[in-house]
Amino acid sequence: MPSIRLENINKYICQGVSLEIFNKELLVLLGPNGAGKTTLLNIIAGLTDYTGSVLFDSEPVDKLSPSKRGVGYLFQDLFLFPHLDVASNIAYGLRAQKQAQHELQGRAEELLQLMKIRHLATRYPKHLSGGEKQRVALARALAFSPQVLLLDEPLSSLDTQTAKYLRIELKQLQKKLGITTIYVTHDLAEAEEMADRIAIIQSGHVQQVGRPEEIFFYPINEAVSDFIGAPNILRCDHCRSLGQGVMEADCGGLNIILPDDGNMVRRIALFPRDIYISETEPPGPGVNRFKGTITSVNSYGDAVRLEAKVGENNLLAEVPHHIFDDMDLTVGKEVFLILKLRRIKVYQDRDSGQKRGI
Amino acid sequence: MDKLKKLRPGWGILPVAIFLAIWELVARLNLTPGQFLFPPFSTVVAEFYHLTATGVLVDNFLSSLVRVLIGFCAGSIAGLAVGMIMGWMDNINKALHPIVSLLYPIPALGWLPLLMLFIGINEMLPITIIFICSFFPVLYNTVTGIRNVDKDYIRVARTLGASDVKILTTVVVPLALPNIFTGLRLEAGMAWRVIIAAEMVAIPTGIGALMMRAESLIRIDIIIVCLIVLAVMCLSFEKFFEYLEAKLTAKWR
């Protein structure tokens, strides 16, 4: 399977885009709607003209037609051919490339088994559920053994449960086949779950490329940070296990209780929506709660974002409008901030391979 | 099973039977001025038998049928072919669309005087009229059908390695079939209406000509026999294409 390199690509909103996708990796193109993600997929597939260069294994493919690029493309709306049954949909690419009938049948059968849709072979797309259509479309894209697989928001039309299940299967399949894959989504959680690496794309520019945890804990600029939900990031040291699956860490001068899996925690991240605000000291054990002073109050969509100074740190918290209206939260007011333990994301020092002393 | 139910003669026949009974009764009771102007249904049936037995009806019917079949098949195939080219190739569509738009609204019979002078009064005249009558609507519906196919299906087929010809024949035309059949169905019936008119005006043989001869002899019964044959043929042709359309597209639509 080839590596892919985009060099100085220009088309519509995408201006001067350069990006490398490694051999056999699954790269997630993550960005808001209209950022140019699908445009980049179309360019790689050769479905649109462009300036710049696309290279597969350092060989330019710009002059190759889509049929010669060996790219499997799963479109957002799938576009199963409605007049062909499932088996014929899957075999379409093989038939188009004039494969011998017995090879064609063998391969179609193989894919029906692989995608667990053998029982659907003679059905027409109008009689399939969303998840079944997804499997058929994926089988069709994989049928002619493409070198590269492009997936454009493939699970966006499915219910949460089916999408989650298919995500796991898709990831396993990608690893099993070892096919270089680009997966487009605007959903951060989906990107984190699927990606070997994530490329954040905004307004046609690649803002940052890295492993999910790199993107999360080291956002390169405010735009990226804002896109991934403006997490509060605190640097941690002096971790100490407390037993019972929890540990205490000194993060930005605050003693924070974290889930403990035996690894050193370097950073923690916490979304603003995962910090509760209370005007009075809440009852219960005084862990993961801190007194702070509100320094700013800003409306943010259907919520209000409050910045509070806690020790040396400025923590961003989010309160829904209807709750904010019932409270008296103004700049300069002292409040309590409560961190949701299970929502704290941790960045661990995997490289060191050392366990902390207890 | 559903189809069988539809075909089974049931309550649908009742209105027709009542209509025929009233017709027979009104004519027999001399409720209309002059029986020769309104023959009873039984007389029409007897005349139908007589015309068939003497071969007059069969000969004229076959003349009309051959003209319709040749003109309709040639016009439809040509309309389909040109429509596929126009629908698929933007440049050709741009070049030909204004001409087609100009010619399409002209009623097929409007060409008759011109063709009488160009071709003369012979077998080619009604065939050409039917050709024109079938060509433009099939062309128009084919172009519309092909251009309405979602471009993303074409893009999918392209990424799967299909050539342009393959995409046209295996994706675009099958998806345009519902539109194409609308054209064929409408024109199959229209071809019979047009051939009768053409034969009435300019051709000495065929069902239309038989009607004109019957009119000059004030043979209402023969005229009604011809009209019934015409109605049955219009309906049969339209139903044939309805059946063909259902056969080819019902599974996936």
Coordinates of C-alpha atoms in Angstrom, one line a residue:
Chain A
M1 CA 0.0 0.0 0.0
P2 CA 1.4 3.4 -0.9
S3 CA 2.1 6.5 1.1
I4 CA 0.3 9.6 -0.2
R5 CA 1.8 13.0 -0.4
L6 CA -0.1 16.2 -1.3
E7 CA 2.1 19.0 -2.5
N8 CA 0.8 22.6 -2.6
I9 CA -2.7 21.6 -3.6
N10 CA -5.1 24.4 -4.8
K11 CA -8.8 24.0 -5.4
Y12 CA -11.7 26.0 -4.2
I13 CA -11.2 26.8 -0.5
C14 CA -8.0 24.6 -0.3
Q15 CA -5.0 26.8 -0.9
G16 CA -1.5 25.6 -0.8
V17 CA -2.3 22.4 1.1
S18 CA 0.5 20.0 1.7
L19 CA 0.0 16.8 3.7
E20 CA 1.6 13.3 4.0
I21 CA -0.3 10.1 4.8
F22 CA 2.0 7.2 5.7
N23 CA 1.8 3.7 4.3
K24 CA -1.0 1.6 5.9
E25 CA -2.0 4.3 8.3
L26 CA -5.5 5.7 9.0
L27 CA -5.4 9.4 8.9
V28 CA -8.5 11.3 9.9
L29 CA -9.2 14.6 8.2
L30 CA -11.0 16.5 10.9
G31 CA -12.6 19.9 10.4
P32 CA -15.9 21.7 10.4
N33 CA -18.3 21.6 7.4
G34 CA -17.0 23.5 4.4
A35 CA -13.4 23.2 5.5
G36 CA -12.4 21.5 2.3
K37 CA -12.1 17.9 3.5
T38 CA -14.2 16.3 0.7
T39 CA -12.5 18.5 -1.8
L40 CA -9.1 16.9 -0.8
L41 CA -10.6 13.4 -1.1
N42 CA -11.9 14.2 -4.6
I43 CA -8.5 15.5 -5.5
I44 CA -6.8 12.3 -4.3
A45 CA -9.4 10.2 -6.2
G46 CA -8.8 12.3 -9.3
L47 CA -12.5 13.3 -9.5
T48 CA -11.8 17.0 -9.9
D49 CA -9.1 19.1 -11.5
Y50 CA -6.6 20.9 -9.4
T51 CA -3.2 22.5 -9.3
G52 CA -0.4 21.1 -7.2
S53 CA 0.7 17.5 -7.1
V54 CA -0.6 14.2 -5.6
L55 CA 2.0 11.5 -5.2
F56 CA 1.5 7.8 -4.4
D57 CA 4.8 6.4 -3.1
S58 CA 6.6 9.4 -4.5
E59 CA 5.1 8.9 -8.0
P60 CA 2.9 11.7 -9.3
V61 CA -0.6 10.5 -10.2
D62 CA -1.9 13.8 -11.4
K63 CA -2.3 12.7 -14.9
L64 CA -4.0 9.4 -14.0
S65 CA -7.8 9.1 -14.4
P66 CA -9.8 8.0 -11.3
S67 CA -10.1 4.5 -12.7
K68 CA -6.3 4.2 -12.9
R69 CA -5.5 5.5 -9.4
G70 CA -6.6 2.4 -7.6
V71 CA -8.6 4.4 -5.0
G72 CA -11.6 2.9 -3.2
Y73 CA -14.0 5.8 -2.3
L74 CA -16.8 5.5 0.1
F75 CA -19.0 8.6 -0.4
Q76 CA -21.0 10.2 2.4
D77 CA -24.3 9.3 0.8
L78 CA -23.0 5.9 -0.3
F79 CA -24.8 6.0 -3.7
L80 CA -25.4 2.3 -4.0
F81 CA -26.7 1.7 -7.5
P82 CA -30.4 1.2 -6.9
H83 CA -31.0 -0.9 -10.0
L84 CA -28.4 -3.5 -9.0
D85 CA -28.7 -6.1 -6.2
V86 CA -26.1 -6.3 -3.5
A87 CA -23.9 -8.9 -5.2
S88 CA -24.0 -6.9 -8.5
N89 CA -23.2 -3.6 -6.6
I90 CA -20.1 -5.2 -5.1
A91 CA -19.0 -6.8 -8.4
Y92 CA -19.6 -3.6 -10.3
G93 CA -15.9 -2.5 -10.2
L94 CA -14.6 -5.9 -11.1
R95 CA -17.0 -6.2 -14.0
A96 CA -16.1 -2.7 -15.2
Q97 CA -12.4 -3.7 -15.1
K98 CA -13.3 -6.8 -17.2
Q99 CA -12.3 -9.5 -14.7
A100 CA -13.0 -13.1 -15.6
Q101 CA -16.5 -14.2 -14.4
H102 CA -15.1 -16.9 -12.0
E103 CA -12.6 -14.5 -10.4
L104 CA -15.4 -11.9 -10.1
Q105 CA -17.7 -14.3 -8.4
G106 CA -15.0 -15.5 -6.1
R107 CA -14.0 -12.0 -5.0
A108 CA -17.7 -10.9 -4.6
E109 CA -18.3 -14.0 -2.4
E110 CA -15.2 -13.2 -0.4
L111 CA -16.4 -9.7 0.3
L112 CA -19.9 -10.8 1.2
Q113 CA -18.3 -13.0 3.8
L114 CA -15.8 -10.4 5.0
M115 CA -18.5 -7.8 5.5
K116 CA -21.0 -10.4 6.9
I117 CA -23.6 -9.7 4.3
R118 CA -23.8 -13.0 2.6
H119 CA -27.6 -13.2 3.3
L120 CA -28.2 -9.9 1.6
A121 CA -26.6 -10.9 -1.8
T122 CA -29.9 -10.8 -3.8
R123 CA -31.5 -7.8 -2.1
Y124 CA -31.8 -4.4 -3.7
P125 CA -30.6 -1.3 -1.9
K126 CA -34.1 0.0 -1.2
H127 CA -34.6 -3.1 1.0
L128 CA -31.5 -2.5 3.2
S129 CA -31.1 -0.7 6.5
G130 CA -28.6 2.1 7.0
G131 CA -26.0 -0.1 8.5
E132 CA -26.4 -2.8 5.8
K133 CA -26.1 -0.2 3.1
Q134 CA -22.8 1.0 4.7
R135 CA -21.4 -2.5 4.6
V136 CA -22.4 -3.0 1.0
A137 CA -20.9 0.3 0.0
L138 CA -17.6 -0.5 1.8
A139 CA -17.5 -4.0 0.2
R140 CA -18.0 -2.4 -3.2
A141 CA -15.2 0.1 -2.5
L142 CA -12.9 -2.7 -1.4
A143 CA -13.8 -5.2 -4.2
F144 CA -11.1 -4.3 -6.6
S145 CA -8.4 -4.3 -3.9
P146 CA -7.6 -0.6 -4.0
Q147 CA -4.3 0.7 -2.8
V148 CA -5.9 3.6 -1.0
L149 CA -9.3 3.9 0.8
L150 CA -11.1 7.2 1.1
L151 CA -14.0 7.4 3.5
D152 CA -16.1 10.6 3.5
E153 CA -18.1 10.8 6.8
P154 CA -19.1 7.2 6.2
L155 CA -21.1 6.8 9.4
S156 CA -22.7 10.2 9.7
S157 CA -26.2 9.0 8.7
L158 CA -26.4 6.1 11.1
D159 CA -27.8 6.0 14.7
T160 CA -25.2 6.3 17.4
Q161 CA -25.2 2.6 18.4
T162 CA -24.8 1.3 14.8
A163 CA -22.2 3.9 14.1
K164 CA -20.2 3.0 17.1
Y165 CA -20.3 -0.7 16.3
L166 CA -19.3 -0.1 12.6
R167 CA -16.5 2.2 13.7
I168 CA -14.9 -0.6 15.6
E169 CA -15.3 -3.0 12.8
L170 CA -14.0 -0.5 10.3
K171 CA -10.9 0.1 12.3
Q172 CA -10.2 -3.6 12.7
L173 CA -10.8 -4.2 9.0
Q174 CA -8.4 -1.4 8.1
K175 CA -5.7 -2.9 10.2
K176 CA -6.4 -6.3 8.9
L177 CA -6.1 -5.2 5.2
G178 CA -3.3 -2.8 6.0
I179 CA -4.8 -0.3 3.5
T180 CA -3.7 3.3 3.5
T181 CA -6.9 5.1 4.6
I182 CA -8.1 8.7 4.8
Y183 CA -11.2 9.1 6.9
V184 CA -13.1 12.4 6.9
T185 CA -15.2 13.5 9.8
H186 CA -16.2 16.6 11.8
D187 CA -16.7 14.7 15.0
L188 CA -13.8 14.8 17.4
A189 CA -14.8 11.7 19.4
E190 CA -15.0 9.7 16.2
A191 CA -11.6 11.0 15.0
E192 CA -10.0 10.1 18.3
E193 CA -11.4 6.6 18.2
M194 CA -10.4 5.9 14.6
A195 CA -7.2 7.8 13.9
D196 CA -3.6 6.8 13.8
R197 CA -3.1 10.4 13.2
I198 CA -5.4 13.4 12.8
A199 CA -5.1 16.3 10.4
I200 CA -7.1 19.3 11.6
I201 CA -8.3 21.3 8.6
Q202 CA -10.0 24.6 8.8
S203 CA -10.9 27.0 5.9
G204 CA -8.9 25.0 3.5
H205 CA -5.7 25.0 5.6
V206 CA -4.1 22.1 7.4
Q207 CA -3.7 23.5 10.9
Q208 CA -2.1 20.6 12.7
V209 CA -1.2 17.0 12.1
G210 CA -0.4 14.5 14.8
R211 CA -1.5 11.6 17.0
P212 CA -4.8 12.2 18.7
E213 CA -3.2 12.9 22.1
E214 CA -0.8 15.3 20.5
I215 CA -3.6 17.2 19.0
F216 CA -5.5 17.1 22.2
F217 CA -2.8 18.1 24.7
Y218 CA -0.7 20.2 22.4
P219 CA -3.0 22.2 20.2
I220 CA -0.8 24.3 18.0
N221 CA -2.9 27.4 18.1
E222 CA -6.1 28.9 19.4
A223 CA -8.1 27.9 16.3
V224 CA -7.3 24.2 16.9
S225 CA -7.9 24.4 20.6
D226 CA -11.2 26.1 20.0
F227 CA -12.2 23.5 17.4
I228 CA -11.5 20.6 19.7
G229 CA -13.6 22.2 22.5
A230 CA -11.1 24.6 24.2
P231 CA -9.9 22.1 26.8
N232 CA -8.2 23.3 29.9
I233 CA -4.8 21.8 29.8
L234 CA -2.6 21.5 32.9
R235 CA 0.9 20.2 33.2
C236 CA 1.3 17.6 35.9
D237 CA 4.1 16.1 38.1
H238 CA 4.6 14.4 41.4
C239 CA 2.1 11.6 40.8
R240 CA 1.3 9.4 43.8
S241 CA -1.0 6.4 43.7
L242 CA -3.7 6.3 46.4
G243 CA -4.8 2.8 45.6
Q244 CA -8.4 1.9 44.7
G245 CA -7.5 2.8 41.0
V246 CA -6.9 6.5 41.7
M247 CA -3.9 8.7 42.2
E248 CA -3.0 12.2 43.2
A249 CA -1.1 14.5 40.9
D250 CA 0.1 18.0 41.2
C251 CA -1.3 19.7 38.0
G252 CA -0.5 23.4 37.7
G253 CA -0.2 23.7 41.5
L254 CA -3.5 22.0 42.1
N255 CA -3.8 18.6 43.8
I256 CA -6.0 16.6 41.5
I257 CA -7.3 13.1 41.9
L258 CA -7.1 11.1 38.7
P259 CA -7.9 7.5 37.5
D260 CA -4.7 5.5 37.9
D261 CA -3.6 2.9 35.5
G262 CA 0.0 2.8 36.6
N263 CA 1.5 5.3 34.1
M264 CA 3.1 8.6 34.7
V265 CA 0.7 11.5 33.9
R266 CA 2.3 14.4 32.1
R267 CA -0.7 16.5 31.2
I268 CA -4.5 16.5 31.9
A269 CA -7.2 18.1 29.8
L270 CA -10.7 18.9 30.8
F271 CA -13.4 20.4 28.7
P272 CA -15.2 23.5 30.0
R273 CA -18.5 21.6 30.0
D274 CA -17.0 19.1 32.4
I275 CA -16.4 21.6 35.2
Y276 CA -19.3 22.4 37.5
I277 CA -19.7 25.8 39.0
S278 CA -21.2 26.4 42.5
E279 CA -21.7 29.6 44.3
T280 CA -21.5 27.9 47.7
E281 CA -19.1 25.2 49.0
P282 CA -20.6 21.9 47.9
P283 CA -21.1 19.1 50.5
G284 CA -19.0 15.9 50.4
P285 CA -15.2 15.2 50.3
G286 CA -13.2 18.1 49.3
V287 CA -11.4 16.5 46.3
N288 CA -11.2 18.0 42.8
R289 CA -12.9 21.1 43.9
F290 CA -11.2 24.5 44.0
K291 CA -12.1 28.0 44.9
G292 CA -11.6 30.6 42.2
T293 CA -12.5 34.1 41.1
I294 CA -14.4 34.8 38.0
T295 CA -12.4 36.9 35.6
S296 CA -14.6 36.9 32.5
V297 CA -18.2 35.9 31.4
N298 CA -19.0 35.3 27.7
S299 CA -21.9 33.9 25.9
Y300 CA -21.0 30.9 23.8
G301 CA -23.8 29.3 21.7
D302 CA -26.5 28.0 24.0
A303 CA -24.1 28.2 27.0
V304 CA -22.1 30.8 29.0
R305 CA -18.3 30.4 29.3
L306 CA -16.7 31.6 32.5
E307 CA -13.1 32.1 33.1
A308 CA -12.0 31.7 36.7
K309 CA -8.6 32.2 38.3
V310 CA -7.6 29.2 40.4
G311 CA -4.2 29.6 41.9
E312 CA -1.9 30.3 39.0
N313 CA -4.3 28.8 36.5
N314 CA -7.1 30.3 34.4
L315 CA -9.8 27.6 34.1
L316 CA -12.5 27.8 31.5
A317 CA -15.9 26.5 32.6
E318 CA -19.2 26.3 30.7
V319 CA -22.7 26.7 32.2
P320 CA -26.0 26.2 30.2
H321 CA -27.9 29.5 29.8
H322 CA -30.9 28.4 31.8
I323 CA -28.7 27.5 34.8
F324 CA -26.6 30.7 34.4
D325 CA -29.8 32.7 34.6
D326 CA -30.7 31.2 38.0
M327 CA -27.3 32.0 39.4
D328 CA -25.5 35.2 40.2
L329 CA -22.2 34.8 38.4
T330 CA -20.4 38.1 37.8
V331 CA -16.8 39.1 37.3
G332 CA -14.9 39.2 40.6
K333 CA -17.2 36.8 42.4
E334 CA -15.7 33.9 44.3
V335 CA -17.1 30.4 43.2
F336 CA -16.2 26.8 43.6
L337 CA -15.2 24.7 40.6
I338 CA -15.8 21.0 40.7
L339 CA -14.0 18.8 38.1
K340 CA -15.7 15.6 36.9
L341 CA -13.2 12.8 37.6
R342 CA -14.2 10.5 34.8
R343 CA -14.1 13.3 32.2
I344 CA -10.5 14.2 32.9
K345 CA -8.3 13.2 29.9
V346 CA -4.8 12.2 30.8
Y347 CA -1.7 12.3 28.6
Q348 CA 0.7 9.6 29.8
D349 CA 4.4 9.3 29.6
R350 CA 4.4 6.1 27.6
D351 CA 7.9 6.5 26.3
S352 CA 9.6 6.4 29.6
G353 CA 8.0 3.0 30.3
Q354 CA 8.7 3.7 34.0
K355 CA 6.2 3.2 36.7
R356 CA 5.9 5.8 39.4
G357 CA 7.0 5.0 42.9
I358 CA 4.1 4.6 45.3
Chain B
M1 CA -50.1 -12.5 -6.8
D2 CA -51.0 -8.8 -6.9
K3 CA -50.7 -8.8 -10.7
L4 CA -53.0 -11.8 -11.0
K5 CA -55.6 -10.0 -8.9
K6 CA -55.3 -7.0 -11.1
L7 CA -55.8 -9.1 -14.2
R8 CA -58.8 -11.0 -12.9
P9 CA -62.0 -9.7 -14.4
G10 CA -64.0 -8.3 -11.6
W11 CA -66.2 -5.4 -10.8
G12 CA -64.3 -3.3 -13.4
I13 CA -66.3 -5.0 -16.2
L14 CA -69.7 -4.1 -14.7
P15 CA -69.7 -0.5 -15.8
V16 CA -68.7 -1.6 -19.3
A17 CA -71.5 -4.2 -19.4
I18 CA -74.0 -1.6 -18.2
F19 CA -72.9 0.9 -20.8
L20 CA -73.2 -1.7 -23.6
A21 CA -76.7 -2.8 -22.3
I22 CA -77.9 0.8 -22.3
W23 CA -76.4 1.3 -25.8
E24 CA -78.2 -1.8 -27.1
L25 CA -81.5 -0.8 -25.4
V26 CA -81.5 2.8 -26.6
A27 CA -80.8 1.7 -30.2
R28 CA -83.3 -1.1 -30.1
L29 CA -86.1 1.1 -28.7
N30 CA -85.5 3.6 -31.4
L31 CA -84.9 6.4 -28.9
T32 CA -82.6 8.1 -31.4
P33 CA -83.7 9.7 -34.7
G34 CA -82.9 7.2 -37.5
Q35 CA -81.5 3.8 -36.5
F36 CA -78.8 3.9 -39.2
L37 CA -77.2 6.8 -37.3
F38 CA -77.1 4.8 -34.0
P39 CA -76.8 1.1 -34.6
P40 CA -77.1 -1.3 -31.6
F41 CA -74.0 -2.9 -30.2
S42 CA -75.1 -6.3 -31.5
T43 CA -75.0 -4.9 -35.1
V44 CA -71.5 -3.5 -34.5
V45 CA -70.4 -7.0 -33.3
A46 CA -72.0 -8.6 -36.4
E47 CA -70.3 -6.1 -38.6
F48 CA -67.0 -6.7 -36.9
Y49 CA -67.4 -10.5 -37.6
H50 CA -68.4 -9.8 -41.2
L51 CA -65.4 -7.4 -41.8
T52 CA -63.0 -9.9 -40.2
A53 CA -64.4 -12.8 -42.1
T54 CA -64.1 -11.0 -45.5
G55 CA -60.6 -9.9 -44.6
V56 CA -61.3 -6.2 -45.1
L57 CA -60.7 -5.3 -41.5
V58 CA -57.6 -7.6 -41.2
D59 CA -56.0 -6.1 -44.4
N60 CA -56.6 -2.5 -43.3
F61 CA -55.6 -3.3 -39.7
L62 CA -52.3 -4.9 -40.9
S63 CA -51.5 -1.9 -43.1
S64 CA -51.9 0.4 -40.2
L65 CA -50.0 -1.9 -37.8
V66 CA -47.0 -2.3 -40.1
R67 CA -46.8 1.4 -40.5
V68 CA -47.0 2.0 -36.8
L69 CA -44.5 -0.7 -35.9
I70 CA -41.9 0.5 -38.5
G71 CA -42.3 4.2 -37.8
F72 CA -42.5 3.8 -34.0
C73 CA -39.6 1.4 -33.7
A74 CA -37.4 3.5 -36.0
G75 CA -38.4 6.8 -34.4
S76 CA -37.9 5.4 -30.9
I77 CA -34.5 3.8 -31.6
A78 CA -33.3 7.0 -33.3
G79 CA -34.8 9.2 -30.4
L80 CA -33.1 6.9 -27.9
A81 CA -29.7 7.0 -29.6
V82 CA -29.7 10.8 -30.2
G83 CA -31.1 11.3 -26.7
M84 CA -28.3 9.3 -25.2
I85 CA -25.7 11.3 -27.0
M86 CA -27.3 14.6 -26.2
G87 CA -27.9 13.6 -22.6
W88 CA -24.3 12.4 -22.1
M89 CA -22.3 15.0 -24.1
D90 CA -22.8 18.6 -22.9
N91 CA -21.4 20.2 -26.0
I92 CA -23.7 18.2 -28.4
N93 CA -26.7 19.0 -26.1
K94 CA -25.9 22.7 -26.2
A95 CA -25.6 22.6 -30.0
L96 CA -28.8 20.6 -30.7
H97 CA -31.0 21.7 -27.8
P98 CA -32.3 24.9 -29.5
I99 CA -33.2 23.0 -32.7
V100 CA -35.0 20.2 -30.8
S101 CA -36.8 22.8 -28.7
L102 CA -38.0 24.5 -31.9
L103 CA -39.1 21.3 -33.6
Y104 CA -40.6 19.3 -30.7
P105 CA -43.7 21.4 -30.3
I106 CA -44.8 21.0 -33.9
P107 CA -47.7 18.4 -34.0
A108 CA -46.7 15.4 -36.1
L109 CA -49.6 16.0 -38.4
G110 CA -48.4 19.5 -39.0
W111 CA -45.6 17.9 -41.1
L112 CA -48.1 16.2 -43.4
P113 CA -48.4 18.8 -46.2
L114 CA -44.7 19.3 -46.3
L115 CA -44.0 15.5 -46.4
M116 CA -46.7 15.0 -49.1
L117 CA -44.7 17.2 -51.3
F118 CA -41.3 15.9 -50.3
I119 CA -42.1 12.2 -50.2
G120 CA -45.3 11.9 -52.2
I121 CA -48.3 9.7 -51.3
N122 CA -46.8 6.3 -50.7
E123 CA -46.0 4.0 -47.8
M124 CA -43.1 6.1 -46.7
L125 CA -45.5 9.0 -45.9
P126 CA -47.3 7.5 -42.8
I127 CA -44.1 5.8 -41.7
T128 CA -42.3 9.1 -41.7
I129 CA -45.1 10.8 -39.8
I130 CA -45.0 8.1 -37.1
F131 CA -41.2 8.4 -37.0
I132 CA -41.5 12.1 -36.3
C133 CA -44.3 11.5 -33.8
S134 CA -42.1 9.0 -31.9
F135 CA -38.7 10.5 -32.3
F136 CA -39.0 13.9 -30.6
P137 CA -40.8 12.8 -27.4
V138 CA -38.6 9.8 -26.9
L139 CA -35.5 12.0 -27.5
Y140 CA -36.8 14.6 -25.1
N141 CA -37.6 12.1 -22.4
T142 CA -34.3 10.3 -22.8
V143 CA -32.3 13.6 -22.6
T144 CA -34.2 14.6 -19.5
G145 CA -33.8 11.1 -17.9
I146 CA -30.1 11.0 -18.5
R147 CA -29.5 14.5 -17.3
N148 CA -31.5 13.9 -14.2
V149 CA -29.3 11.0 -13.1
D150 CA -27.5 12.0 -10.0
K151 CA -23.9 12.9 -11.0
D152 CA -22.6 11.2 -7.9
Y153 CA -23.5 7.8 -9.3
I154 CA -21.3 8.6 -12.3
R155 CA -18.5 9.6 -9.9
V156 CA -18.9 6.4 -8.0
A157 CA -18.7 4.3 -11.2
R158 CA -15.7 6.3 -12.3
T159 CA -13.8 5.5 -9.0
L160 CA -14.7 1.9 -9.5
G161 CA -12.9 1.9 -12.8
A162 CA -15.7 2.1 -15.3
S163 CA -15.1 3.7 -18.7
D164 CA -17.5 6.3 -20.1
V165 CA -19.3 3.9 -22.3
K166 CA -19.7 1.4 -19.5
I167 CA -21.0 4.1 -17.2
L168 CA -23.5 5.2 -19.8
T169 CA -24.8 1.7 -20.5
T170 CA -24.7 0.2 -17.0
V171 CA -25.6 3.1 -14.8
V172 CA -27.0 6.1 -16.6
V173 CA -29.4 4.5 -19.1
P174 CA -30.8 2.0 -16.5
L175 CA -31.4 4.9 -14.1
A176 CA -33.0 6.9 -16.8
L177 CA -35.3 4.1 -17.8
P178 CA -38.4 5.4 -15.9
N179 CA -38.2 8.7 -17.9
I180 CA -37.5 6.8 -21.2
F181 CA -40.5 4.6 -20.6
T182 CA -42.7 7.6 -20.0
G183 CA -41.8 8.8 -23.5
L184 CA -42.3 5.4 -25.1
R185 CA -45.6 4.7 -23.3
L186 CA -47.2 8.0 -24.3
E187 CA -45.9 7.8 -27.9
A188 CA -47.0 4.2 -28.4
G189 CA -50.6 5.3 -28.0
M190 CA -50.0 8.6 -29.8
A191 CA -48.6 6.7 -32.8
W192 CA -52.1 5.1 -33.4
R193 CA -53.9 8.4 -33.1
V194 CA -51.6 9.9 -35.6
I195 CA -51.6 7.1 -38.1
I196 CA -55.4 7.1 -38.2
A197 CA -55.4 10.9 -38.9
A198 CA -52.8 10.5 -41.6
E199 CA -54.7 7.7 -43.3
M200 CA -57.9 9.7 -43.2
V201 CA -56.2 12.6 -44.9
A202 CA -53.8 11.2 -47.3
I203 CA -53.5 7.4 -47.5
P204 CA -56.0 5.1 -49.3
T205 CA -55.4 2.1 -47.1
G206 CA -55.4 1.3 -43.3
I207 CA -58.0 1.7 -40.5
G208 CA -58.2 5.5 -41.0
A209 CA -58.9 5.1 -44.7
L210 CA -61.5 2.4 -44.0
M211 CA -63.2 4.9 -41.6
M212 CA -63.3 7.6 -44.3
R213 CA -64.9 5.1 -46.8
A214 CA -67.4 4.1 -44.1
E215 CA -68.2 7.7 -43.5
S216 CA -69.0 8.3 -47.2
L217 CA -71.4 5.3 -47.2
I218 CA -72.9 6.4 -43.9
R219 CA -71.9 3.1 -42.3
I220 CA -71.8 4.1 -38.6
D221 CA -71.4 0.5 -37.6
I222 CA -68.1 0.2 -39.5
I223 CA -66.9 3.5 -38.1
I224 CA -67.5 2.2 -34.6
V225 CA -65.8 -1.1 -35.3
C226 CA -62.7 0.9 -36.5
L227 CA -62.9 3.1 -33.4
I228 CA -63.0 0.1 -31.1
V229 CA -60.0 -1.5 -32.9
L230 CA -58.2 1.8 -32.5
A231 CA -59.0 2.1 -28.8
V232 CA -57.9 -1.5 -28.2
M233 CA -54.6 -0.9 -30.0
C234 CA -53.8 2.4 -28.2
L235 CA -54.5 0.7 -24.9
S236 CA -52.6 -2.5 -25.8
F237 CA -49.5 -0.5 -26.9
E238 CA -49.6 1.6 -23.7
K239 CA -50.1 -1.4 -21.5
F240 CA -47.3 -3.3 -23.2
F241 CA -44.8 -0.5 -22.3
E242 CA -46.3 -0.3 -18.8
Y243 CA -45.7 -4.0 -18.4
L244 CA -42.2 -3.7 -19.8
E245 CA -41.4 -0.8 -17.5
A246 CA -42.6 -2.7 -14.5
K247 CA -40.7 -5.7 -15.5
L248 CA -37.4 -3.8 -15.9
T249 CA -37.7 -1.3 -13.0
A250 CA -40.2 -2.4 -10.4
K251 CA -37.7 -4.5 -8.5
W252 CA -35.5 -1.5 -7.6
R253 CA -37.8 1.5 -7.7

